[in-house]
Coordinates of C-alpha atoms in Angstrom, one line a residue:
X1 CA 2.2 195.2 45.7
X2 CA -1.0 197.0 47.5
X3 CA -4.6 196.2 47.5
X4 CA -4.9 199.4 45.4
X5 CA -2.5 198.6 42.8
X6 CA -4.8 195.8 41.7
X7 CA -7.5 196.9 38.6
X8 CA -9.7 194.6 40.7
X9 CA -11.1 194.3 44.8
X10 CA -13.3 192.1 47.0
X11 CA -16.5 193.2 47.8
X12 CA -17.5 190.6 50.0
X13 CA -17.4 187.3 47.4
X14 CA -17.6 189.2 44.6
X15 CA -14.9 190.5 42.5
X16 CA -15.3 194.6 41.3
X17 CA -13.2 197.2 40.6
X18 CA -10.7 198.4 43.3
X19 CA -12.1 202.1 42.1
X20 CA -15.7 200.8 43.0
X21 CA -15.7 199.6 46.3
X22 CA -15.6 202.8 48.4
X23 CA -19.2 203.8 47.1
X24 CA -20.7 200.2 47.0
X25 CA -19.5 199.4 51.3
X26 CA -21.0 203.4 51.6
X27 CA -24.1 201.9 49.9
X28 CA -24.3 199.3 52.4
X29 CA -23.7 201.8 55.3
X30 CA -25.8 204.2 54.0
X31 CA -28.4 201.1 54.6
X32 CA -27.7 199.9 58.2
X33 CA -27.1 203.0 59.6
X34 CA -30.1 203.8 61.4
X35 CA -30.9 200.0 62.8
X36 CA -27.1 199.5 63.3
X37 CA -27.0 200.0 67.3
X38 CA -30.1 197.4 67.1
X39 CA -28.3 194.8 65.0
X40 CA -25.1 195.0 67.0
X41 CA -27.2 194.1 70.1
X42 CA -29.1 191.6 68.3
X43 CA -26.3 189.8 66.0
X44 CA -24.0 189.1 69.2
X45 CA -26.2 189.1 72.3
X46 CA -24.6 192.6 73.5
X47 CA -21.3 190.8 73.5
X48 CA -19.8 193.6 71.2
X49 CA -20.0 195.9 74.1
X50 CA -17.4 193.7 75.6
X51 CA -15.3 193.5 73.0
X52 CA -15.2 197.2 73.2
X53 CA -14.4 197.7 76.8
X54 CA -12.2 195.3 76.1
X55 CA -10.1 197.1 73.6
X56 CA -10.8 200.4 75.5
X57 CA -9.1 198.3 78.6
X58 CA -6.0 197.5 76.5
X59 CA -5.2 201.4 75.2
X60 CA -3.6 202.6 78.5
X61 CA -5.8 205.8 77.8
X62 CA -5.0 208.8 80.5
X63 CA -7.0 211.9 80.6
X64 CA -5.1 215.0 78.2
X65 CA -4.6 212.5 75.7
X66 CA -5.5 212.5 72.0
X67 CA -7.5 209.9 70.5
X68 CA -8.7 208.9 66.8
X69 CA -11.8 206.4 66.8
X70 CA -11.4 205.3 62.9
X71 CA -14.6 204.2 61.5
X72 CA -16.1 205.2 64.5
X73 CA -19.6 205.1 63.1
X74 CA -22.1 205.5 65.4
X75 CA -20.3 206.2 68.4
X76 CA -19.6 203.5 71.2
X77 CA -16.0 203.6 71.5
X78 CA -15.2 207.6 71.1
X79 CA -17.8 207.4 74.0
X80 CA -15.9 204.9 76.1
X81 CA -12.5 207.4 74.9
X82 CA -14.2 210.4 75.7
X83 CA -14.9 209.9 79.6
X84 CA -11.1 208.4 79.7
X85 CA -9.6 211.6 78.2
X86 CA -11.4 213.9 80.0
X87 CA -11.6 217.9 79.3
X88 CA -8.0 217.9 78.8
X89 CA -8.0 215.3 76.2
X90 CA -10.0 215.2 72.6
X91 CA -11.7 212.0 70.8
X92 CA -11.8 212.7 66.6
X93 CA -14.7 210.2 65.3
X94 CA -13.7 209.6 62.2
X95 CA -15.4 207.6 59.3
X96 CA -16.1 208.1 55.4
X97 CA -19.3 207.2 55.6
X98 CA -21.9 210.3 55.8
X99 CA -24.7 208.7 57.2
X100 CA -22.8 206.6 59.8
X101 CA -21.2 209.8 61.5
X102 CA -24.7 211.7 61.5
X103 CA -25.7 208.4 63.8
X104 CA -23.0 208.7 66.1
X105 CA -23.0 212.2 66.6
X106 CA -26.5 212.3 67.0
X107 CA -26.0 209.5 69.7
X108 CA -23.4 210.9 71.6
X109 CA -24.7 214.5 71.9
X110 CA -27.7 212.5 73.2
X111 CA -25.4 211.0 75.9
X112 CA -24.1 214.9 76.5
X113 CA -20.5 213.8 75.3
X114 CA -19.7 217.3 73.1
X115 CA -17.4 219.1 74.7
X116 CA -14.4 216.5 73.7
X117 CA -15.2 214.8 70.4
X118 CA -14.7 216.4 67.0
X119 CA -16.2 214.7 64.2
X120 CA -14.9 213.8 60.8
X121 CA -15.4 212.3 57.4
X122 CA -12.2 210.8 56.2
X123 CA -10.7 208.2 54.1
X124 CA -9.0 205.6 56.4
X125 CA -6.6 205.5 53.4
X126 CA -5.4 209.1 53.5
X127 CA -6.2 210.1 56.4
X128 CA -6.5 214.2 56.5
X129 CA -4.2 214.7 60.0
X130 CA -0.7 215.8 60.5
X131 CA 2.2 213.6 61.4
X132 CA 2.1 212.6 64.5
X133 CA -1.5 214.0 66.2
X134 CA -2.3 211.3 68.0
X135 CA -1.4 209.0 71.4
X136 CA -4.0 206.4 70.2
X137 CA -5.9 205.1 67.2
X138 CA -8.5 202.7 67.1
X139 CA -10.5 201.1 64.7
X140 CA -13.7 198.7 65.3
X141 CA -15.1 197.0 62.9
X142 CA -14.1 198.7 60.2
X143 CA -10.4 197.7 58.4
X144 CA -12.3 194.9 56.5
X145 CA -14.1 197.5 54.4
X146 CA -11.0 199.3 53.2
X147 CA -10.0 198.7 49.5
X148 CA -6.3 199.3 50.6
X149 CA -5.9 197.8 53.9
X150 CA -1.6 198.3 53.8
X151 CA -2.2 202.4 52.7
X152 CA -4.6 202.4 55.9
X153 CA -2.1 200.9 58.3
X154 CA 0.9 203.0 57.0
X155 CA -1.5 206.3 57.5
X156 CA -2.7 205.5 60.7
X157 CA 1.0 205.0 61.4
X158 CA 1.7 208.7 60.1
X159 CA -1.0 210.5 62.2
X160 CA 0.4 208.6 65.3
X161 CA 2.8 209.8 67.6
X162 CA 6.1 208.2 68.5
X163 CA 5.4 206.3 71.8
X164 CA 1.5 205.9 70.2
X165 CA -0.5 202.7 70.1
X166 CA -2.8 201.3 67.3
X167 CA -5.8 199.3 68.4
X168 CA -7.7 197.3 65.5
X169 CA -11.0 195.4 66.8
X170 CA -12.1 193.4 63.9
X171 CA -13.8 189.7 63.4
X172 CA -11.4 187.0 62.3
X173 CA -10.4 183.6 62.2
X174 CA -12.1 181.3 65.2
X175 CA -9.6 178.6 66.7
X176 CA -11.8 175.6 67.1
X177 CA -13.3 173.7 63.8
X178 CA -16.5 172.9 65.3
X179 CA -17.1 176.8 66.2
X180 CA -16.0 177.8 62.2
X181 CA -18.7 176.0 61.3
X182 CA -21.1 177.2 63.7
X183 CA -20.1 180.5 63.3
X184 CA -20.4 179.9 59.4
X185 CA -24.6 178.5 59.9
X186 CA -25.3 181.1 62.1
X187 CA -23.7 184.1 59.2
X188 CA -25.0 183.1 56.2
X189 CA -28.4 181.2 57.5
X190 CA -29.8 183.2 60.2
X191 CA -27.8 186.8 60.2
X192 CA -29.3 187.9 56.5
X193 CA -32.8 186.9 57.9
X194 CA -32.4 189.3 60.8
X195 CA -30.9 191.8 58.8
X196 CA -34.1 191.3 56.6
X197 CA -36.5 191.1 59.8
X198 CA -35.1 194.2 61.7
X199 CA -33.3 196.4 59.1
X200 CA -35.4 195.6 55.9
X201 CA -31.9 194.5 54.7
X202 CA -30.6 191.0 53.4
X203 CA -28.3 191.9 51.2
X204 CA -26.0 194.2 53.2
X205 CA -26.0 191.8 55.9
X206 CA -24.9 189.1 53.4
X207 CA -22.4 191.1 52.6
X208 CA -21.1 191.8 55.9
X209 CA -21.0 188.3 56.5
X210 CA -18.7 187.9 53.5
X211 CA -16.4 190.7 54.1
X212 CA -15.7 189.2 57.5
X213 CA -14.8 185.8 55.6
X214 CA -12.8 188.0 53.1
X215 CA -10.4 189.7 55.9
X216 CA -7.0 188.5 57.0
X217 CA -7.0 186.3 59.3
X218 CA -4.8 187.1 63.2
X219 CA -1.4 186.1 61.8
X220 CA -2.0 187.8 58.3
X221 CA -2.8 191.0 60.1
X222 CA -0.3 190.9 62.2
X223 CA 2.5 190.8 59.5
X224 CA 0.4 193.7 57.9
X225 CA 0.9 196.0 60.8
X226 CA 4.4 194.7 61.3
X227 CA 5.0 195.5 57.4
X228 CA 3.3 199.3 57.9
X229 CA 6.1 199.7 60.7
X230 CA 4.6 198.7 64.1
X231 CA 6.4 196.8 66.7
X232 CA 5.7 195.1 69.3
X233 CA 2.6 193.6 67.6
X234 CA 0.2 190.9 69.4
X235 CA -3.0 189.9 69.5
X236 CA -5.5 188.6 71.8
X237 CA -8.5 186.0 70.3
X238 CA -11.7 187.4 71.8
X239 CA -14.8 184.5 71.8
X240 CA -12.8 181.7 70.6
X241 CA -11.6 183.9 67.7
X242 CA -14.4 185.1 66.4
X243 CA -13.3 188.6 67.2
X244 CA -9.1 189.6 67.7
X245 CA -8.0 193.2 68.7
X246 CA -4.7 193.2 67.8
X247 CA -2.3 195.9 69.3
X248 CA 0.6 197.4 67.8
X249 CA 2.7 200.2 68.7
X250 CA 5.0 203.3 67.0
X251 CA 8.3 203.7 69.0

């Protein structure tokens, strides 16, 4: 059985309607997007922009190619795509949240990166593409806040083509005890008094927090992608866990 076949979801800790969530995680977006970039920097010390290059390192990108940055927000890996793919290739930004795409493609038109990035608001869920479209798909930070996390990975599967890769960056499970429970004071103590300080926003922060508690951990997503059809499926613990991009591929 699916998420969405469930009458109920998490939202974070909390327990809502499945039918609910999508507007309450666009409320939180809605929120955050403008200090977003900020909080990233702040919340892990710029250490996100590794994690990126890191999962922009692990694609086998070539120039022509065609890319889908899922839940791309506002813009730092379609930017890392789009200088990989070149003219010949195309980066589609894709995420369902209005004001998060507005952000990025202010941002990247900033950064003069137009001539090979589309933009798109979409549902990871059903994702509006035809079969096979794409040579990669990535998605940072962003499969926790899907209602239906099984739909997602058997659309993203659809839209890719055979021979295609699917890169999910997300935070998980870290390996050490001691580091859990750092990692746990450092969440729910000091991240909702930054989000408060810098973004004017507790709550969503607190939520955020939560939602990363909330998704499956490295060996749980792996058997999700494995279940959607991928093969070839691993993983790689980034920061002692905290963050995994696991890889997975369409053959």
């Amino acid at each position: 059985m699916t998420e969405q076949q469930h009458d109920t979801t998490h939202f974070g800790y909390k327990t809502v309607p499945a039918a609910e969530k999508v507007s309450l995680v666009a409320n939180v977006f809605h929120s955050v997007a403008a200090k977003y970039d900020v909080m990233n920097d702040v919340m892990s010390l710029g250490i996100h922009r590794l994690w990126k290059r890191f999962t922009l390192d692990c694609s086998g990108v070539r120039p022509g190619q065609q890319v889908l940055d899922l839940a791309g927000g506002t813009g730092d890996i379609a930017a890392l795509f789009s200088r990989r793919v070149g003219a010949t290739g195309k980066v589609v930004l894709a995420d369902i949240n209005e004001s998060m795409l507005n952000v990025g493609r202010d941002k990247l038109r900033d950064l003069g990166l137009i001539n090979n990035i589309e933009f798109v608001q979409a549902n990871a869920e059903a994702l509006p593409f035809a079969d096979s479209s794409f040579d990669i798909i990535s998605i940072g930070f962003g499969l926790r806040n899907v209602t239906d996390k099984a739909a997602a990975l058997k659309s993203m599967f659809r839209v890719l083509k055979p021979g295609g890769r699917l890169l999910v960056l997300e935070f998980s499970k870290p390996e050490q005890q001691w580091l859990s429970k750092v990692y746990d004071m450092y969440s729910f103590k000091l991240l909702p008094i930054m989000g408060q300080l810098i973004a004017n926003d507790k709550e969503s922060y607190q939520y955020l927090a939560e939602s990363i508690r909330m998704h499956p951990d490295q060996e749980t997503l792996k058997a999700m992608m494995v279940d959607a059809g991928f093969a070839e499926v691993s993983y790689h613990n980034l920061t002692g866990g905290i963050v995994a991009l696991h890889r997975g591929f369409k053959f």
